[in-house]
mmCIF file of C-alpha atoms in Angstrom:
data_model
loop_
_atom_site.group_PDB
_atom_site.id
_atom_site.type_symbol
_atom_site.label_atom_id
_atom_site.label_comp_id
_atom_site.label_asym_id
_atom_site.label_seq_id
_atom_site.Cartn_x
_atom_site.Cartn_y
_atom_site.Cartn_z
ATOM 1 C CA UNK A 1 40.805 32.085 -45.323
ATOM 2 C CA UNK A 2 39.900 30.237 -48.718
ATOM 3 C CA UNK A 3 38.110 26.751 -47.933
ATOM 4 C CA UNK A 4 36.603 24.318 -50.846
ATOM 5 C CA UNK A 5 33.298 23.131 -49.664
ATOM 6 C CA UNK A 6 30.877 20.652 -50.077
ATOM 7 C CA UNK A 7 27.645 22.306 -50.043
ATOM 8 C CA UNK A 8 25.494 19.714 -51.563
ATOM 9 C CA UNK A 9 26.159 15.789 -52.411
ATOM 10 C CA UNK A 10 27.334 14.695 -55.209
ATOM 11 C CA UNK A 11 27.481 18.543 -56.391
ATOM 12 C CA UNK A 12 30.848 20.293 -57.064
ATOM 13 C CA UNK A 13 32.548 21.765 -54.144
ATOM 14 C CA UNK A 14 32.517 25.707 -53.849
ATOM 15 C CA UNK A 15 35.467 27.797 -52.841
ATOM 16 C CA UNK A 16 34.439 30.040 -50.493
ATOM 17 C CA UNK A 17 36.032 32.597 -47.691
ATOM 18 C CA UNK A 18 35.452 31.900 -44.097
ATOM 19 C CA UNK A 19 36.684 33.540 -40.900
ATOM 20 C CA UNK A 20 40.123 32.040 -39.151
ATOM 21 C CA UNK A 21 38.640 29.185 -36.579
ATOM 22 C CA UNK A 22 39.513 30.092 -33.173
ATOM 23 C CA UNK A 23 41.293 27.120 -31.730
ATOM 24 C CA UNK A 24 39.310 25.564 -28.222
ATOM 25 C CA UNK A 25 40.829 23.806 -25.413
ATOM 26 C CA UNK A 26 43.363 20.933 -26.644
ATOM 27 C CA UNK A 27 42.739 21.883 -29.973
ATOM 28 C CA UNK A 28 45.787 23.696 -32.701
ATOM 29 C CA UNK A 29 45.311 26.042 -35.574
ATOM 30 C CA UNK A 30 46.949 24.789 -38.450
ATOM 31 C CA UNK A 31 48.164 27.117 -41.840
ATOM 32 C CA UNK A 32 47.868 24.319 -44.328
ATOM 33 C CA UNK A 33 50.882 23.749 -46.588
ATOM 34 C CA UNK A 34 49.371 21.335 -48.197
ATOM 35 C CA UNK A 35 46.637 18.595 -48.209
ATOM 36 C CA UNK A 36 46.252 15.337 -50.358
ATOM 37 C CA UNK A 37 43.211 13.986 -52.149
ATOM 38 C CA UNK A 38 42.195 10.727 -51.022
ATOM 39 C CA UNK A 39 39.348 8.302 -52.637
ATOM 40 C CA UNK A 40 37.626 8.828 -49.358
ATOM 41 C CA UNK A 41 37.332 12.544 -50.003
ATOM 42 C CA UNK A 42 35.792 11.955 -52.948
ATOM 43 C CA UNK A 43 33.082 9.263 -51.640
ATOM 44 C CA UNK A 44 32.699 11.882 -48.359
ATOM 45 C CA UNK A 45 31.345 14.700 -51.175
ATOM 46 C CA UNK A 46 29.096 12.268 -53.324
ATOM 47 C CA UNK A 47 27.839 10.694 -49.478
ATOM 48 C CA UNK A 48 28.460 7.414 -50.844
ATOM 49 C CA UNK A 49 28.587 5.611 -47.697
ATOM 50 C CA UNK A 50 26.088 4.171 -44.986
ATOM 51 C CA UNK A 51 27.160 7.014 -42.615
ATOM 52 C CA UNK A 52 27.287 10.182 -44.030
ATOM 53 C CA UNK A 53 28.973 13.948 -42.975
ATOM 54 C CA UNK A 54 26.242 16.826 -43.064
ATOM 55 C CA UNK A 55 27.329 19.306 -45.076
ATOM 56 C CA UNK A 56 28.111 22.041 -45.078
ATOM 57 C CA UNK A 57 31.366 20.357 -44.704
ATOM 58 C CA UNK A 58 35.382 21.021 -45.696
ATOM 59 C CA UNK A 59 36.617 17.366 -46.687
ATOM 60 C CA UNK A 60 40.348 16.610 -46.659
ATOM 61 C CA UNK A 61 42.287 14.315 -44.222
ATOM 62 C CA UNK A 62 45.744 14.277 -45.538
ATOM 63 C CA UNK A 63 46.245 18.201 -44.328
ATOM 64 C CA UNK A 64 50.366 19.332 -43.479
ATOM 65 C CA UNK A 65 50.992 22.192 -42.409
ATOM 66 C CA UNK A 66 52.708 24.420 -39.516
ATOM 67 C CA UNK A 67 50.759 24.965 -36.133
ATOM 68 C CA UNK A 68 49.373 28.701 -36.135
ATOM 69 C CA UNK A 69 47.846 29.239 -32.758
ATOM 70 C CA UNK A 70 47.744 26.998 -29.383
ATOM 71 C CA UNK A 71 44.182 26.257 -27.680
ATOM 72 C CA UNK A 72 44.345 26.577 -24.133
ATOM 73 C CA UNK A 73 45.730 23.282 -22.187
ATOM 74 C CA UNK A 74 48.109 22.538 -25.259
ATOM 75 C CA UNK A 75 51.854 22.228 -23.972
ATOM 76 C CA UNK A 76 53.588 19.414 -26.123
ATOM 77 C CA UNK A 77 52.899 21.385 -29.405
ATOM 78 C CA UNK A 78 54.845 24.980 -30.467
ATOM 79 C CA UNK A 79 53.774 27.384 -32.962
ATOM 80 C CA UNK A 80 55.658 26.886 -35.881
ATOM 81 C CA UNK A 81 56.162 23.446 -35.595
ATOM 82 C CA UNK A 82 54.661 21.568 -38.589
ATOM 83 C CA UNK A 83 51.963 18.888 -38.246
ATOM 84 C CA UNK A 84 50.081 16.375 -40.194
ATOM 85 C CA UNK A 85 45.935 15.695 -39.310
ATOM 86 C CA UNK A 86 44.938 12.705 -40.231
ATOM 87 C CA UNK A 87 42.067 10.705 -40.913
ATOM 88 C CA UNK A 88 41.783 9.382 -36.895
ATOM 89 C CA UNK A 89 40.988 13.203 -35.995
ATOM 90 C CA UNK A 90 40.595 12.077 -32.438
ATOM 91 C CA UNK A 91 39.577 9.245 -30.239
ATOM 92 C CA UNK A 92 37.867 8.980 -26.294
ATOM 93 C CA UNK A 93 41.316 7.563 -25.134
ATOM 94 C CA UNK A 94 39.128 5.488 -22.855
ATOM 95 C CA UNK A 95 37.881 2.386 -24.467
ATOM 96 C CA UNK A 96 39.319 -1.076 -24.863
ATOM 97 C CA UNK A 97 40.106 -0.129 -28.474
ATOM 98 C CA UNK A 98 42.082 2.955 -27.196
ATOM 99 C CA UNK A 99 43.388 1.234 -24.438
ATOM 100 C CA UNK A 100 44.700 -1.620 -26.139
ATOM 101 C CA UNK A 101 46.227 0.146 -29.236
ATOM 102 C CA UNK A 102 43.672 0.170 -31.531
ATOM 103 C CA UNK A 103 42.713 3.361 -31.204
ATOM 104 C CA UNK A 104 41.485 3.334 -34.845
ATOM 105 C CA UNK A 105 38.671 1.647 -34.013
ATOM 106 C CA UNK A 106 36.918 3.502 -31.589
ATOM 107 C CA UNK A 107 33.378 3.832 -31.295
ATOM 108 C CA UNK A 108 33.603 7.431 -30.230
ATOM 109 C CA UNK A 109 36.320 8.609 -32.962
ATOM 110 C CA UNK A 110 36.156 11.874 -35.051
ATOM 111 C CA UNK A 111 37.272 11.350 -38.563
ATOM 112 C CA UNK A 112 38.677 14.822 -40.239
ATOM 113 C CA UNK A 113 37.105 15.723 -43.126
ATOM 114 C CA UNK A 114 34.100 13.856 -42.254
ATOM 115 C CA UNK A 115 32.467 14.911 -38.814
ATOM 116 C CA UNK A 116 34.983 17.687 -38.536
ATOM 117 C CA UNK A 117 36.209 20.327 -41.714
ATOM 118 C CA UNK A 118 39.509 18.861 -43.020
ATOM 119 C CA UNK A 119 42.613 20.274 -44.594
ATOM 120 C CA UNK A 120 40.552 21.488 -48.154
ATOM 121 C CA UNK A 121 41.442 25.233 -46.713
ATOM 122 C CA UNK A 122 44.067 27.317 -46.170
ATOM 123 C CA UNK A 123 44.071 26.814 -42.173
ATOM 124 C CA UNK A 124 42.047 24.120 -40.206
ATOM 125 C CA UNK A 125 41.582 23.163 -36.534
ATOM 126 C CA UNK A 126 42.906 19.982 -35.276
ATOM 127 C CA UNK A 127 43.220 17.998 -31.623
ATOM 128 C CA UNK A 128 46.411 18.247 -30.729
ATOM 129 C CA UNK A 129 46.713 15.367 -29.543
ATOM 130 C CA UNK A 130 46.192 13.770 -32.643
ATOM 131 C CA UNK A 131 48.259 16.077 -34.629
ATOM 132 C CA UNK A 132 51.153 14.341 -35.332
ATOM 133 C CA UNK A 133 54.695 16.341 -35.652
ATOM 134 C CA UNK A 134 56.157 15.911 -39.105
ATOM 135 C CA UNK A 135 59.998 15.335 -39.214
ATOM 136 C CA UNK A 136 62.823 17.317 -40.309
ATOM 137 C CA UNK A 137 63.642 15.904 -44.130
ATOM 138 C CA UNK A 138 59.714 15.001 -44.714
ATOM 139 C CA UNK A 139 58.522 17.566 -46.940
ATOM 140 C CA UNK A 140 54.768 18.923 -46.475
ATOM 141 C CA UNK A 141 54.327 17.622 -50.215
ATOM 142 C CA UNK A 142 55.383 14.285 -49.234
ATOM 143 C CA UNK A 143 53.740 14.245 -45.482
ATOM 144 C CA UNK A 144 50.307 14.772 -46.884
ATOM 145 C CA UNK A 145 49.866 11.717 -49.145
ATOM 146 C CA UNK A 146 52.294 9.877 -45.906
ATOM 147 C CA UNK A 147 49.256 10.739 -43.719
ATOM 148 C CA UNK A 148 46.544 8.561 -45.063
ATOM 149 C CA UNK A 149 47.847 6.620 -48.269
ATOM 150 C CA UNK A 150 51.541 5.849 -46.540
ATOM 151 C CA UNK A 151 50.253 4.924 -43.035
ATOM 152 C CA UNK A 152 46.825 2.656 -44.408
ATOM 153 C CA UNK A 153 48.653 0.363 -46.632
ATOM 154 C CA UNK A 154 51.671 0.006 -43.984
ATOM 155 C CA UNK A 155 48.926 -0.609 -41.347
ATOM 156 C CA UNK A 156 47.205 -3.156 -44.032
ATOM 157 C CA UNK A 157 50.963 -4.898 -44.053
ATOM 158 C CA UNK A 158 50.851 -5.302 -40.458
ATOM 159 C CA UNK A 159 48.041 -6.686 -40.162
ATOM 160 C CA UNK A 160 48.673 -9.196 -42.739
ATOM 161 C CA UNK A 161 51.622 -10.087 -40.873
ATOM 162 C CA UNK A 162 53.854 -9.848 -43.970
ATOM 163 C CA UNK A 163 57.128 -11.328 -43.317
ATOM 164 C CA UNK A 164 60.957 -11.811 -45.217
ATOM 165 C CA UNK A 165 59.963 -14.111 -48.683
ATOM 166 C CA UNK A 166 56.350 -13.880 -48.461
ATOM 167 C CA UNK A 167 54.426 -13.428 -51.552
ATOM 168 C CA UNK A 168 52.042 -10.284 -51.056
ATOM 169 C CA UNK A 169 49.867 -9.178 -53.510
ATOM 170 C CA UNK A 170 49.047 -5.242 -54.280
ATOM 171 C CA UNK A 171 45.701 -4.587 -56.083
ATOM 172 C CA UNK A 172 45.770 -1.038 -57.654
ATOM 173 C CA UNK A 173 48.935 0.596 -58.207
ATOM 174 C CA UNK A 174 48.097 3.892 -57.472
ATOM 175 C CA UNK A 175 48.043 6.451 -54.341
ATOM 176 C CA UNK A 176 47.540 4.087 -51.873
ATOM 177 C CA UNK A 177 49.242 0.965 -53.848
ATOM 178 C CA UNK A 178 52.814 2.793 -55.026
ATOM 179 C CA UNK A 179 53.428 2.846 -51.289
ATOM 180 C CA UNK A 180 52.012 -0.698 -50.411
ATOM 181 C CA UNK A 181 54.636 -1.986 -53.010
ATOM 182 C CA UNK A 182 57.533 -0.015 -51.362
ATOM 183 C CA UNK A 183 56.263 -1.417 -47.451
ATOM 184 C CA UNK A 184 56.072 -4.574 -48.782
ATOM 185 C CA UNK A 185 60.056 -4.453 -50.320
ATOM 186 C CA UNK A 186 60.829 -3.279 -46.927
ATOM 187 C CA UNK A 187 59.380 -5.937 -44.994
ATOM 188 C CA UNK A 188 61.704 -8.519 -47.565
ATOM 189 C CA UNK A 189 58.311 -9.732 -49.140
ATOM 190 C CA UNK A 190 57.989 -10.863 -53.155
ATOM 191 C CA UNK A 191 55.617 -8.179 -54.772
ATOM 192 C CA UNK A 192 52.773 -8.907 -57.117
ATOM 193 C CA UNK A 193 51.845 -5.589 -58.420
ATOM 194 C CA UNK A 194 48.360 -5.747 -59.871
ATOM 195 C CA UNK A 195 46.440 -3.139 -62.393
ATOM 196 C CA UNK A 196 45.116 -2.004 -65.671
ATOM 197 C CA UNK A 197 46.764 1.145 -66.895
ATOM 198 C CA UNK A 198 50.337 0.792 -68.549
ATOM 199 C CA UNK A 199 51.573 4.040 -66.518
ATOM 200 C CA UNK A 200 50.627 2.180 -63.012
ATOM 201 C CA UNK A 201 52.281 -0.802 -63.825
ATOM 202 C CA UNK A 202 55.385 0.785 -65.228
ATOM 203 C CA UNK A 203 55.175 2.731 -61.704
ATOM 204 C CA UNK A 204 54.986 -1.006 -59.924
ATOM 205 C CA UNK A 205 58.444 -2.020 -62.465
ATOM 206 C CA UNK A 206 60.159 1.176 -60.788
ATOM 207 C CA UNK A 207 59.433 0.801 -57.367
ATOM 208 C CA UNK A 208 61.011 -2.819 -57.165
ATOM 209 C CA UNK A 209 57.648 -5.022 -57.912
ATOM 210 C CA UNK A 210 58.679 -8.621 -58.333
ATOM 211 C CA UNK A 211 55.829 -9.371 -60.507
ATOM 212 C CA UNK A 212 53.444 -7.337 -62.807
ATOM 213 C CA UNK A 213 50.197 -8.443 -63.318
ATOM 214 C CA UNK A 214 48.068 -6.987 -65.915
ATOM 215 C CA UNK A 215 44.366 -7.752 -64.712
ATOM 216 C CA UNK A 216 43.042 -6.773 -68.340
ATOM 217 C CA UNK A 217 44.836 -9.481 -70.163
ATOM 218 C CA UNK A 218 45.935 -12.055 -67.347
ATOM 219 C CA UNK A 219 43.785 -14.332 -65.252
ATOM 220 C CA UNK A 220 45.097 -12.563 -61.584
ATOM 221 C CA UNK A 221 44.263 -15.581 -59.591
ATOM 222 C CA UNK A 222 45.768 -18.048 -62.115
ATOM 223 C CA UNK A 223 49.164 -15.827 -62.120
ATOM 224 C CA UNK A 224 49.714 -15.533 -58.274
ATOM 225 C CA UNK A 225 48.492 -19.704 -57.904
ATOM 226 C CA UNK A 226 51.388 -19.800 -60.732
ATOM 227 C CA UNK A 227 53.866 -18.279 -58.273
ATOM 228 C CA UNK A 228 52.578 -20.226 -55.260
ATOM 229 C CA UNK A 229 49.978 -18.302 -53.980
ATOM 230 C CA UNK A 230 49.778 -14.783 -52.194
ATOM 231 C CA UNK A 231 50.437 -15.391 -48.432
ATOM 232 C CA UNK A 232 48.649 -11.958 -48.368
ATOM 233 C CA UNK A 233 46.667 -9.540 -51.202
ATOM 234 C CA UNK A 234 46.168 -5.879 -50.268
ATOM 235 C CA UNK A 235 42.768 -4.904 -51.762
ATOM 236 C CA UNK A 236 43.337 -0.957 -52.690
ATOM 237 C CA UNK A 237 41.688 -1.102 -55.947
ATOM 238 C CA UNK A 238 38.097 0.795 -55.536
ATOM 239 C CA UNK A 239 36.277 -2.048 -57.748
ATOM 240 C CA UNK A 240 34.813 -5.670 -56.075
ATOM 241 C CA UNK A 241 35.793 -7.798 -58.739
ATOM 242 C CA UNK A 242 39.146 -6.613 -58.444
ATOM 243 C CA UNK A 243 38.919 -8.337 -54.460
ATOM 244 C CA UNK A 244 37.306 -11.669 -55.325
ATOM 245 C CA UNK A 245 40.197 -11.913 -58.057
ATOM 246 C CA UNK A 246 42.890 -11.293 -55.150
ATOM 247 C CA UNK A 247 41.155 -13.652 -52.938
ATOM 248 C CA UNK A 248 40.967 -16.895 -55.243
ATOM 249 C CA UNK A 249 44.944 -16.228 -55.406
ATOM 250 C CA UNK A 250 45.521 -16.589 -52.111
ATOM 251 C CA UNK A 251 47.319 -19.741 -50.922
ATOM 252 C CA UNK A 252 46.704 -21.925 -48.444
ATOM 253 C CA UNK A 253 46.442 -19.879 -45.052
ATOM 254 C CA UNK A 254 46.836 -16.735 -46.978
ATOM 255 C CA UNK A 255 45.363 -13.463 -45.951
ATOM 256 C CA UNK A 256 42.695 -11.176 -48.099
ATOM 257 C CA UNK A 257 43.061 -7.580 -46.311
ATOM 258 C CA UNK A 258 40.435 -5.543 -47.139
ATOM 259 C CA UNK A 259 40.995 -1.900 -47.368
ATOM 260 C CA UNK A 260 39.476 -0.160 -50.549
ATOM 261 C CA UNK A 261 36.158 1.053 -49.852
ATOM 262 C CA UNK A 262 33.832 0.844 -52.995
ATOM 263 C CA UNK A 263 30.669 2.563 -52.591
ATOM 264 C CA UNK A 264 28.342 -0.233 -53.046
ATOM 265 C CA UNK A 265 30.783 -3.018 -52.953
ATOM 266 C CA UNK A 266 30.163 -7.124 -51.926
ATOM 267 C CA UNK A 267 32.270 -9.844 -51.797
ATOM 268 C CA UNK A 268 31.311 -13.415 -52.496
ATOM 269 C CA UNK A 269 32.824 -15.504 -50.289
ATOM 270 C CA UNK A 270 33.152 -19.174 -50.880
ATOM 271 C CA UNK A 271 32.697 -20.887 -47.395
ATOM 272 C CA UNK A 272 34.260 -24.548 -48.178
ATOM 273 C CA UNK A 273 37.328 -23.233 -50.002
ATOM 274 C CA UNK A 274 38.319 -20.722 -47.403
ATOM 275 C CA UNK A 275 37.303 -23.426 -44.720
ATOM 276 C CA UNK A 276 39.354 -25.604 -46.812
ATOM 277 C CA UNK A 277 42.179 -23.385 -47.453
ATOM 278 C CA UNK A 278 42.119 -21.500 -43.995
ATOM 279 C CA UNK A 279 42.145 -18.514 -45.818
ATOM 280 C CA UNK A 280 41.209 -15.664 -43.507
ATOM 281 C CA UNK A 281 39.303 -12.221 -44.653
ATOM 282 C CA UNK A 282 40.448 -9.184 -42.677
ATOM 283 C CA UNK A 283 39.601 -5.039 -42.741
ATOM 284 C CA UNK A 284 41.832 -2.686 -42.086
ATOM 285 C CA UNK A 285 41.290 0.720 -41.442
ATOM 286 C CA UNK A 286 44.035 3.729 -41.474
ATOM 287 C CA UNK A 287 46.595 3.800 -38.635
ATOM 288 C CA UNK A 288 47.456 4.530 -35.123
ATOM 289 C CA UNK A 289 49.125 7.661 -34.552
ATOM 290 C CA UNK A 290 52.218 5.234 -33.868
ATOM 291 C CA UNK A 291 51.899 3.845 -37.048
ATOM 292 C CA UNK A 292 52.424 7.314 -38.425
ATOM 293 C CA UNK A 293 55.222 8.130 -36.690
ATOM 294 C CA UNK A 294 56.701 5.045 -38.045
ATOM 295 C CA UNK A 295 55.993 5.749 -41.594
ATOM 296 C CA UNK A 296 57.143 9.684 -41.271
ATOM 297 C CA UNK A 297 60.529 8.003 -40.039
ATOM 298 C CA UNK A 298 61.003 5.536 -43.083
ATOM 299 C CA UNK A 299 60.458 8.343 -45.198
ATOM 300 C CA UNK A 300 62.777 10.750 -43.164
ATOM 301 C CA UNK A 301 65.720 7.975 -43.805
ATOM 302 C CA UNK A 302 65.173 7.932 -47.511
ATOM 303 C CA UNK A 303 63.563 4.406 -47.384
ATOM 304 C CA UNK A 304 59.769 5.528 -49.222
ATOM 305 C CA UNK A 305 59.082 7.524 -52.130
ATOM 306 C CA UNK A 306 56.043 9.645 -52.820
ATOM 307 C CA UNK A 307 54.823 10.248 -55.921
ATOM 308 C CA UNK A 308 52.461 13.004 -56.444
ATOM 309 C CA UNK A 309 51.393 15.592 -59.116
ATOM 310 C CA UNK A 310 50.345 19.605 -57.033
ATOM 311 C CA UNK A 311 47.226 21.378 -57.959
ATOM 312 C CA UNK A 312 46.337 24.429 -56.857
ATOM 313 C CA UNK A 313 43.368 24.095 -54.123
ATOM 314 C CA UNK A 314 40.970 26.514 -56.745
ATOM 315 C CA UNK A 315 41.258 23.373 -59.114
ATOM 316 C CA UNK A 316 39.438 21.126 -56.382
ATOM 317 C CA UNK A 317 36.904 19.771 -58.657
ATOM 318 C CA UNK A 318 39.075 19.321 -62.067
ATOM 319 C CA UNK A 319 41.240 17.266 -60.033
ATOM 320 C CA UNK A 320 38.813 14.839 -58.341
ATOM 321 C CA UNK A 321 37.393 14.275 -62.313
ATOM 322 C CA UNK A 322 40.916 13.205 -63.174
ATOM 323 C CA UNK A 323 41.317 10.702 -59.944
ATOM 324 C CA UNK A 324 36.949 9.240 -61.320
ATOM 325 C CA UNK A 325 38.696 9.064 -64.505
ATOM 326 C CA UNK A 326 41.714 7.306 -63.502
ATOM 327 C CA UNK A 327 44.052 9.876 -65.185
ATOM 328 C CA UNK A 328 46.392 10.148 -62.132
ATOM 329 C CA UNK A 329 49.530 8.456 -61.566
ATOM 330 C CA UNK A 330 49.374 8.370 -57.735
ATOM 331 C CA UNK A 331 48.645 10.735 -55.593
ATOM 332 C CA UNK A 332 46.982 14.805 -56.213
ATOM 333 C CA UNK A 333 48.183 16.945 -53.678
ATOM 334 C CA UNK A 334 46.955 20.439 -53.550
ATOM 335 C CA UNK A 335 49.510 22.730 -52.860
ATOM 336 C CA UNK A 336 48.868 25.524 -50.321
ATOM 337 C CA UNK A 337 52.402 27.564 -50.292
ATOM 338 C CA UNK A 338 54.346 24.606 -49.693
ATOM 339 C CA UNK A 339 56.078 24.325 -52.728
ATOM 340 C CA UNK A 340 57.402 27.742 -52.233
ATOM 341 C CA UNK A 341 59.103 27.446 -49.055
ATOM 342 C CA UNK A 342 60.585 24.231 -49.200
ATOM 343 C CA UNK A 343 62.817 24.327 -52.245
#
């Protein structure tokens, strides 16, 4: 099989050819269909973060694709069924995170395409247990980006609590953010779409945003205080200024949730206005593998859109330079044979 690589940080990946994995107990071998690039890939292969993979490493946690071979112990899985691996690549099932639903914040968790290979390859191994079955009507194109962009920014929305004629804010119309602004229309909120390329916000206009906020010519606090006040603001853009601006627009008792993850990024916070305010700060990470389910549904009954551009999986490092030079839409997706069989 063909797998791109990260062989060195901050160095571009290589494609190289690797044996099939043999699946082990509880574990599935996927063929990939297709798998989506995510910011987080790109930070994983430049080791941006505190906590870094080792490479040699396959990054990629947005991988779709149909179940090729069953480890031993598997039973609820069949081959040929398809299946999306996300980010939460497993969890100890034990803990009072896993115990108590938050499963995604595990101590002892596995992330896929970070201390396992991820879906950058034409097959991958995944728990089964955290595989999670992809619907009939969700297309592999569409399940990838659903796997980590759809199911972080609808986790983000929980979170916030968003509710019927709230004002939420979306920071960064793109992979992540064209599905935060669909979420948030579904949960009967009042969208502020926020960014600073014409296509994005045009995007934002399409997908039923309320309000369009052009951060390079509009003061983005000033504009949501104009409107009332954000009674939530989705942080997705990768840049810190882009939070603090999101955070002075909250309104009273509104809720920053934190979810972009810039690779040296602070945020000032100013203790007697969000005493004041009783404003509230909050991170959010991914989704529960009920959380995906959810989203895979909404999308099965027509209710989400996805939009994406396909590359093929050879042009790995042409398309992470267009996502550090903000040249895509939404969401890359590199396209493994899905396109072919789905029509």
């Amino acid at each position: 099989m063909k797998a791109a690589v990260v062989r060195e940080f901050g160095a571009p990946l290589v494609i190289e050819e690797r044996p099939d994995p043999e699946p082990g107990p509880g574990q599935v071998r996927v063929r990939l269909e297709a798998s989506g690039l995510c910011h987080t890939d790109i930070h994983a292969a430049h080791g941006d973060w505190p906590v870094k993979p080792v490479p040699p490493f396959v990054p990629g946690h947005e991988g779709v694709g149909i179940v090729e071979r069953l480890g031993e112990g598997v039973t609820h899985l069949s081959v040929g069924e398809r299946v999306a691996v996300p980010w939460l690549g497993s969890a100890c099932g034990r803990c009072e995170h896993c115990l108590s639903g938050w499963e995604t914040l595990c101590a002892s968790q596995v992330n896929t395409g970070y201390g396992c290979d991820g879906g950058y390859a034409e097959k991958m191994l995944a728990r089964a247990d955290f595989a999670q079955a992809v619907p009939d009507g969700v297309s592999a194109l569409d399940a990838a980006p659903l796997t980590c962009a759809g199911v972080t920014t609808y986790k983000a929305l929980k979170v916030a609590g968003v509710g019927p004629a709230q004002l939420v804010a979306v920071s960064g119309v793109g992979g992540l953010g064209h599905l935060a602004v669909q979420y948030a229309k579904i949960a009967g909120a009042t969208v502020a779409a926020i960014d600073v390329t014409d296509d994005k916000l045009e995007l934002a206009r399409e997908l039923g945003a309320d309000i369009v906020i052009d951060a390079r010519a509009q003061d983005v606090a000033a504009e949501l205080k104009r409107h009332g006040g954000a009674h939530a603001a989705l942080a997705l853009a990768v840049d810190p200024a882009a939070f603090a601006a999101v955070n002075s627009g909250l309104r009273r008792g509104g809720k920053l949730v934190m979810v972009a993850l810039p690779a040296h990024g602070t945020l000032e916070i100013p203790i007697f206005d969000t005493v004041l305010n009783g404003t509230s700060v909050i991170g959010s990470i991914v989704g529960t593998r009920q959380d995906l389910a959810e989203v895979f549904r909404l999308h099965a009954a027509g209710r989400t859109r996805v939009v994406r551009e396909t590359r093929p999986l050879t042009a790995v490092n042409e398309a992470v330079d267009e996502v550090l030079r903000g040249e895509v839409k939404a969401r890359i997706v590199f396209d493994l044979g899905a396109e072919g069989r789905e029509g």
